[in-house]
């Protein structure tokens, strides 16, 4: 998605720094621990997604704010649709889910889905060395 939007905006003459901002905003919208070191737009997208999807910060909204938001943006079975919709974006490339929350979605949506395991991957890599690093077990 980032690439498609990036190229579309580039074709309209958006400056390189703004193209990078769009890319970062989309690419990092679910990435914990990075956005607070990025531009405000990137952090805002992350916080908005966190509120919308996970309810992070919900307690800081007044009842009036909540009613106004839901009136303007009805949920329309959001809780039932979010996981299948999210999965639809990467079901054709499940190998890209290693190390992120998309692997959780695959495990939920695909019977017997086997995730890659970071520790097992590292252990195999260390065994393949001629002089293994002794501090890694």
mmCIF file with all atom_site columns, C-alpha atoms in Angstrom:
data_model
loop_
_atom_site.group_PDB
_atom_site.id
_atom_site.type_symbol
_atom_site.label_atom_id
_atom_site.label_alt_id
_atom_site.label_comp_id
_atom_site.label_asym_id
_atom_site.label_entity_id
_atom_site.label_seq_id
_atom_site.pdbx_PDB_ins_code
_atom_site.Cartn_x
_atom_site.Cartn_y
_atom_site.Cartn_z
_atom_site.occupancy
_atom_site.B_iso_or_equiv
_atom_site.pdbx_formal_charge
_atom_site.auth_seq_id
_atom_site.auth_comp_id
_atom_site.auth_asym_id
_atom_site.auth_atom_id
_atom_site.pdbx_PDB_model_num
ATOM 1   C CA . UNK A 1 1   ? 0.000   0.000   0.000   1.00 0.00 ? 1   UNK A CA 1
ATOM 2   C CA . UNK A 1 2   ? 2.802   2.404   0.861   1.00 0.00 ? 2   UNK A CA 1
ATOM 3   C CA . UNK A 1 3   ? 4.376   1.938   -2.566  1.00 0.00 ? 3   UNK A CA 1
ATOM 4   C CA . UNK A 1 4   ? 1.117   2.464   -4.450  1.00 0.00 ? 4   UNK A CA 1
ATOM 5   C CA . UNK A 1 5   ? 0.302   5.677   -2.617  1.00 0.00 ? 5   UNK A CA 1
ATOM 6   C CA . UNK A 1 6   ? 3.919   6.841   -2.794  1.00 0.00 ? 6   UNK A CA 1
ATOM 7   C CA . UNK A 1 7   ? 4.013   6.525   -6.587  1.00 0.00 ? 7   UNK A CA 1
ATOM 8   C CA . UNK A 1 8   ? 0.587   8.096   -7.016  1.00 0.00 ? 8   UNK A CA 1
ATOM 9   C CA . UNK A 1 9   ? 1.581   11.126  -4.937  1.00 0.00 ? 9   UNK A CA 1
ATOM 10  C CA . UNK A 1 10  ? 4.961   11.328  -6.641  1.00 0.00 ? 10  UNK A CA 1
ATOM 11  C CA . UNK A 1 11  ? 3.244   11.511  -10.021 1.00 0.00 ? 11  UNK A CA 1
ATOM 12  C CA . UNK A 1 12  ? 1.379   14.574  -8.700  1.00 0.00 ? 12  UNK A CA 1
ATOM 13  C CA . UNK A 1 13  ? 4.656   16.299  -7.812  1.00 0.00 ? 13  UNK A CA 1
ATOM 14  C CA . UNK A 1 14  ? 4.654   15.893  -4.035  1.00 0.00 ? 14  UNK A CA 1
ATOM 15  C CA . UNK A 1 15  ? 8.099   16.837  -2.678  1.00 0.00 ? 15  UNK A CA 1
ATOM 16  C CA . UNK A 1 16  ? 10.415  14.027  -1.563  1.00 0.00 ? 16  UNK A CA 1
ATOM 17  C CA . UNK A 1 17  ? 10.225  14.916  2.148   1.00 0.00 ? 17  UNK A CA 1
ATOM 18  C CA . UNK A 1 18  ? 6.425   14.752  2.054   1.00 0.00 ? 18  UNK A CA 1
ATOM 19  C CA . UNK A 1 19  ? 6.525   11.465  0.140   1.00 0.00 ? 19  UNK A CA 1
ATOM 20  C CA . UNK A 1 20  ? 8.753   10.046  2.881   1.00 0.00 ? 20  UNK A CA 1
ATOM 21  C CA . UNK A 1 21  ? 6.343   11.318  5.526   1.00 0.00 ? 21  UNK A CA 1
ATOM 22  C CA . UNK A 1 22  ? 3.426   9.539   3.810   1.00 0.00 ? 22  UNK A CA 1
ATOM 23  C CA . UNK A 1 23  ? 5.482   6.359   3.512   1.00 0.00 ? 23  UNK A CA 1
ATOM 24  C CA . UNK A 1 24  ? 6.541   6.432   7.176   1.00 0.00 ? 24  UNK A CA 1
ATOM 25  C CA . UNK A 1 25  ? 3.037   7.239   8.382   1.00 0.00 ? 25  UNK A CA 1
ATOM 26  C CA . UNK A 1 26  ? 1.547   4.206   6.649   1.00 0.00 ? 26  UNK A CA 1
ATOM 27  C CA . UNK A 1 27  ? 4.460   1.823   7.184   1.00 0.00 ? 27  UNK A CA 1
ATOM 28  C CA . UNK A 1 28  ? 4.791   2.590   10.909  1.00 0.00 ? 28  UNK A CA 1
ATOM 29  C CA . UNK A 1 29  ? 1.139   2.928   11.908  1.00 0.00 ? 29  UNK A CA 1
ATOM 30  C CA . UNK A 1 30  ? 1.284   -0.329  13.898  1.00 0.00 ? 30  UNK A CA 1
ATOM 31  C CA . UNK A 1 31  ? 4.936   -0.231  14.962  1.00 0.00 ? 31  UNK A CA 1
ATOM 32  C CA . UNK A 1 32  ? 5.438   0.108   18.700  1.00 0.00 ? 32  UNK A CA 1
ATOM 33  C CA . UNK A 1 33  ? 8.377   2.136   20.000  1.00 0.00 ? 33  UNK A CA 1
ATOM 34  C CA . UNK A 1 34  ? 9.360   4.032   16.854  1.00 0.00 ? 34  UNK A CA 1
ATOM 35  C CA . UNK A 1 35  ? 6.634   6.572   16.195  1.00 0.00 ? 35  UNK A CA 1
ATOM 36  C CA . UNK A 1 36  ? 7.406   8.708   19.225  1.00 0.00 ? 36  UNK A CA 1
ATOM 37  C CA . UNK A 1 37  ? 10.733  9.476   17.563  1.00 0.00 ? 37  UNK A CA 1
ATOM 38  C CA . UNK A 1 38  ? 9.157   10.443  14.241  1.00 0.00 ? 38  UNK A CA 1
ATOM 39  C CA . UNK A 1 39  ? 7.193   13.426  12.949  1.00 0.00 ? 39  UNK A CA 1
ATOM 40  C CA . UNK A 1 40  ? 3.909   14.370  14.681  1.00 0.00 ? 40  UNK A CA 1
ATOM 41  C CA . UNK A 1 41  ? 1.872   13.100  11.704  1.00 0.00 ? 41  UNK A CA 1
ATOM 42  C CA . UNK A 1 42  ? 3.377   9.629   12.092  1.00 0.00 ? 42  UNK A CA 1
ATOM 43  C CA . UNK A 1 43  ? 2.654   9.575   15.826  1.00 0.00 ? 43  UNK A CA 1
ATOM 44  C CA . UNK A 1 44  ? -0.873  10.884  15.255  1.00 0.00 ? 44  UNK A CA 1
ATOM 45  C CA . UNK A 1 45  ? -1.676  8.096   12.782  1.00 0.00 ? 45  UNK A CA 1
ATOM 46  C CA . UNK A 1 46  ? -0.321  5.491   15.220  1.00 0.00 ? 46  UNK A CA 1
ATOM 47  C CA . UNK A 1 47  ? -2.399  6.941   18.071  1.00 0.00 ? 47  UNK A CA 1
ATOM 48  C CA . UNK A 1 48  ? -5.518  7.155   15.908  1.00 0.00 ? 48  UNK A CA 1
ATOM 49  C CA . UNK A 1 49  ? -5.200  3.537   14.849  1.00 0.00 ? 49  UNK A CA 1
ATOM 50  C CA . UNK A 1 50  ? -4.546  2.527   18.457  1.00 0.00 ? 50  UNK A CA 1
ATOM 51  C CA . UNK A 1 51  ? -7.707  4.276   19.595  1.00 0.00 ? 51  UNK A CA 1
ATOM 52  C CA . UNK A 1 52  ? -9.846  3.074   16.709  1.00 0.00 ? 52  UNK A CA 1
ATOM 53  C CA . UNK A 1 53  ? -8.759  -0.566  16.680  1.00 0.00 ? 53  UNK A CA 1
ATOM 54  C CA . UNK A 1 54  ? -7.542  -1.313  20.197  1.00 0.00 ? 54  UNK A CA 1
ATOM 55  C CA . UNK A 1 55  ? -9.349  1.330   22.258  1.00 0.00 ? 55  UNK A CA 1
ATOM 56  C CA . UNK A 1 56  ? -6.065  2.820   23.505  1.00 0.00 ? 56  UNK A CA 1
ATOM 57  C CA . UNK A 1 57  ? -6.853  6.151   25.141  1.00 0.00 ? 57  UNK A CA 1
ATOM 58  C CA . UNK A 1 58  ? -10.617 5.578   25.069  1.00 0.00 ? 58  UNK A CA 1
ATOM 59  C CA . UNK A 1 59  ? -10.824 6.430   28.759  1.00 0.00 ? 59  UNK A CA 1
ATOM 60  C CA . UNK A 1 60  ? -9.556  9.942   27.986  1.00 0.00 ? 60  UNK A CA 1
ATOM 61  C CA . UNK A 1 61  ? -12.561 10.752  25.800  1.00 0.00 ? 61  UNK A CA 1
ATOM 62  C CA . UNK A 1 62  ? -15.661 12.265  27.341  1.00 0.00 ? 62  UNK A CA 1
ATOM 63  C CA . UNK A 1 63  ? -19.001 10.569  26.835  1.00 0.00 ? 63  UNK A CA 1
ATOM 64  C CA . UNK A 1 64  ? -19.958 13.458  24.552  1.00 0.00 ? 64  UNK A CA 1
ATOM 65  C CA . UNK A 1 65  ? -16.818 12.895  22.443  1.00 0.00 ? 65  UNK A CA 1
ATOM 66  C CA . UNK A 1 66  ? -17.579 9.190   22.176  1.00 0.00 ? 66  UNK A CA 1
ATOM 67  C CA . UNK A 1 67  ? -21.168 9.761   21.047  1.00 0.00 ? 67  UNK A CA 1
ATOM 68  C CA . UNK A 1 68  ? -20.089 12.387  18.478  1.00 0.00 ? 68  UNK A CA 1
ATOM 69  C CA . UNK A 1 69  ? -17.361 10.134  17.078  1.00 0.00 ? 69  UNK A CA 1
ATOM 70  C CA . UNK A 1 70  ? -19.633 7.101   16.750  1.00 0.00 ? 70  UNK A CA 1
ATOM 71  C CA . UNK A 1 71  ? -22.333 9.251   15.144  1.00 0.00 ? 71  UNK A CA 1
ATOM 72  C CA . UNK A 1 72  ? -19.846 10.596  12.586  1.00 0.00 ? 72  UNK A CA 1
ATOM 73  C CA . UNK A 1 73  ? -18.095 7.240   12.075  1.00 0.00 ? 73  UNK A CA 1
ATOM 74  C CA . UNK A 1 74  ? -20.482 4.346   12.819  1.00 0.00 ? 74  UNK A CA 1
ATOM 75  C CA . UNK A 1 75  ? -18.798 1.061   13.713  1.00 0.00 ? 75  UNK A CA 1
ATOM 76  C CA . UNK A 1 76  ? -20.915 -1.119  11.354  1.00 0.00 ? 76  UNK A CA 1
ATOM 77  C CA . UNK A 1 77  ? -19.827 -4.480  12.827  1.00 0.00 ? 77  UNK A CA 1
ATOM 78  C CA . UNK A 1 78  ? -16.226 -3.302  13.009  1.00 0.00 ? 78  UNK A CA 1
ATOM 79  C CA . UNK A 1 79  ? -15.271 -5.947  15.575  1.00 0.00 ? 79  UNK A CA 1
ATOM 80  C CA . UNK A 1 80  ? -16.539 -8.738  13.301  1.00 0.00 ? 80  UNK A CA 1
ATOM 81  C CA . UNK A 1 81  ? -14.969 -7.339  10.125  1.00 0.00 ? 81  UNK A CA 1
ATOM 82  C CA . UNK A 1 82  ? -11.554 -6.037  11.226  1.00 0.00 ? 82  UNK A CA 1
ATOM 83  C CA . UNK A 1 83  ? -9.646  -9.333  11.360  1.00 0.00 ? 83  UNK A CA 1
ATOM 84  C CA . UNK A 1 84  ? -10.897 -10.783 8.038   1.00 0.00 ? 84  UNK A CA 1
ATOM 85  C CA . UNK A 1 85  ? -10.416 -7.395  6.356   1.00 0.00 ? 85  UNK A CA 1
ATOM 86  C CA . UNK A 1 86  ? -6.919  -7.007  7.769   1.00 0.00 ? 86  UNK A CA 1
ATOM 87  C CA . UNK A 1 87  ? -6.072  -10.568 6.735   1.00 0.00 ? 87  UNK A CA 1
ATOM 88  C CA . UNK A 1 88  ? -7.261  -9.874  3.192   1.00 0.00 ? 88  UNK A CA 1
ATOM 89  C CA . UNK A 1 89  ? -4.377  -7.453  2.777   1.00 0.00 ? 89  UNK A CA 1
ATOM 90  C CA . UNK A 1 90  ? -1.657  -10.072 3.249   1.00 0.00 ? 90  UNK A CA 1
ATOM 91  C CA . UNK A 1 91  ? -3.221  -13.525 2.935   1.00 0.00 ? 91  UNK A CA 1
ATOM 92  C CA . UNK A 1 92  ? -1.365  -13.945 -0.366  1.00 0.00 ? 92  UNK A CA 1
ATOM 93  C CA . UNK A 1 93  ? 1.998   -13.280 1.340   1.00 0.00 ? 93  UNK A CA 1
ATOM 94  C CA . UNK A 1 94  ? 1.829   -14.834 4.811   1.00 0.00 ? 94  UNK A CA 1
ATOM 95  C CA . UNK A 1 95  ? 5.620   -15.296 4.844   1.00 0.00 ? 95  UNK A CA 1
ATOM 96  C CA . UNK A 1 96  ? 5.879   -11.523 5.439   1.00 0.00 ? 96  UNK A CA 1
ATOM 97  C CA . UNK A 1 97  ? 4.144   -11.813 8.804   1.00 0.00 ? 97  UNK A CA 1
ATOM 98  C CA . UNK A 1 98  ? 7.204   -13.058 10.683  1.00 0.00 ? 98  UNK A CA 1
ATOM 99  C CA . UNK A 1 99  ? 7.868   -10.886 13.720  1.00 0.00 ? 99  UNK A CA 1
ATOM 100 C CA . UNK A 1 100 ? 4.728   -8.750  13.683  1.00 0.00 ? 100 UNK A CA 1
ATOM 101 C CA . UNK A 1 101 ? 1.074   -8.824  14.717  1.00 0.00 ? 101 UNK A CA 1
ATOM 102 C CA . UNK A 1 102 ? 0.016   -10.097 11.316  1.00 0.00 ? 102 UNK A CA 1
ATOM 103 C CA . UNK A 1 103 ? 1.282   -13.531 12.387  1.00 0.00 ? 103 UNK A CA 1
ATOM 104 C CA . UNK A 1 104 ? -1.377  -13.469 15.136  1.00 0.00 ? 104 UNK A CA 1
ATOM 105 C CA . UNK A 1 105 ? -4.021  -12.772 12.507  1.00 0.00 ? 105 UNK A CA 1
ATOM 106 C CA . UNK A 1 106 ? -2.732  -15.648 10.341  1.00 0.00 ? 106 UNK A CA 1
ATOM 107 C CA . UNK A 1 107 ? -2.867  -17.982 13.330  1.00 0.00 ? 107 UNK A CA 1
ATOM 108 C CA . UNK A 1 108 ? -6.472  -16.938 13.898  1.00 0.00 ? 108 UNK A CA 1
ATOM 109 C CA . UNK A 1 109 ? -7.554  -17.180 10.254  1.00 0.00 ? 109 UNK A CA 1
ATOM 110 C CA . UNK A 1 110 ? -5.579  -20.177 8.933   1.00 0.00 ? 110 UNK A CA 1
ATOM 111 C CA . UNK A 1 111 ? -6.109  -23.590 10.519  1.00 0.00 ? 111 UNK A CA 1
ATOM 112 C CA . UNK A 1 112 ? -2.761  -25.098 11.600  1.00 0.00 ? 112 UNK A CA 1
ATOM 113 C CA . UNK A 1 113 ? -0.808  -21.987 10.559  1.00 0.00 ? 113 UNK A CA 1
ATOM 114 C CA . UNK A 1 114 ? 2.806   -22.418 11.661  1.00 0.00 ? 114 UNK A CA 1
ATOM 115 C CA . UNK A 1 115 ? 4.630   -19.244 12.545  1.00 0.00 ? 115 UNK A CA 1
ATOM 116 C CA . UNK A 1 116 ? 8.327   -18.858 12.119  1.00 0.00 ? 116 UNK A CA 1
ATOM 117 C CA . UNK A 1 117 ? 10.034  -18.849 15.484  1.00 0.00 ? 117 UNK A CA 1
ATOM 118 C CA . UNK A 1 118 ? 12.796  -16.295 15.959  1.00 0.00 ? 118 UNK A CA 1
ATOM 119 C CA . UNK A 1 119 ? 14.663  -18.354 18.571  1.00 0.00 ? 119 UNK A CA 1
ATOM 120 C CA . UNK A 1 120 ? 14.535  -21.501 16.443  1.00 0.00 ? 120 UNK A CA 1
ATOM 121 C CA . UNK A 1 121 ? 15.727  -19.521 13.413  1.00 0.00 ? 121 UNK A CA 1
ATOM 122 C CA . UNK A 1 122 ? 18.620  -18.055 15.388  1.00 0.00 ? 122 UNK A CA 1
ATOM 123 C CA . UNK A 1 123 ? 19.526  -21.443 16.863  1.00 0.00 ? 123 UNK A CA 1
ATOM 124 C CA . UNK A 1 124 ? 19.722  -22.994 13.370  1.00 0.00 ? 124 UNK A CA 1
ATOM 125 C CA . UNK A 1 125 ? 21.869  -20.097 12.169  1.00 0.00 ? 125 UNK A CA 1
ATOM 126 C CA . UNK A 1 126 ? 24.274  -20.437 15.101  1.00 0.00 ? 126 UNK A CA 1
ATOM 127 C CA . UNK A 1 127 ? 24.609  -24.206 14.527  1.00 0.00 ? 127 UNK A CA 1
ATOM 128 C CA . UNK A 1 128 ? 25.599  -23.529 10.927  1.00 0.00 ? 128 UNK A CA 1
ATOM 129 C CA . UNK A 1 129 ? 28.626  -21.443 11.945  1.00 0.00 ? 129 UNK A CA 1
ATOM 130 C CA . UNK A 1 130 ? 32.080  -23.028 11.922  1.00 0.00 ? 130 UNK A CA 1
ATOM 131 C CA . UNK A 1 131 ? 32.907  -21.245 15.181  1.00 0.00 ? 131 UNK A CA 1
ATOM 132 C CA . UNK A 1 132 ? 29.560  -20.881 17.000  1.00 0.00 ? 132 UNK A CA 1
ATOM 133 C CA . UNK A 1 133 ? 29.109  -18.018 19.391  1.00 0.00 ? 133 UNK A CA 1
ATOM 134 C CA . UNK A 1 134 ? 29.299  -19.749 22.742  1.00 0.00 ? 134 UNK A CA 1
ATOM 135 C CA . UNK A 1 135 ? 27.169  -17.177 24.561  1.00 0.00 ? 135 UNK A CA 1
ATOM 136 C CA . UNK A 1 136 ? 24.121  -18.037 22.417  1.00 0.00 ? 136 UNK A CA 1
ATOM 137 C CA . UNK A 1 137 ? 22.373  -21.209 23.503  1.00 0.00 ? 137 UNK A CA 1
#
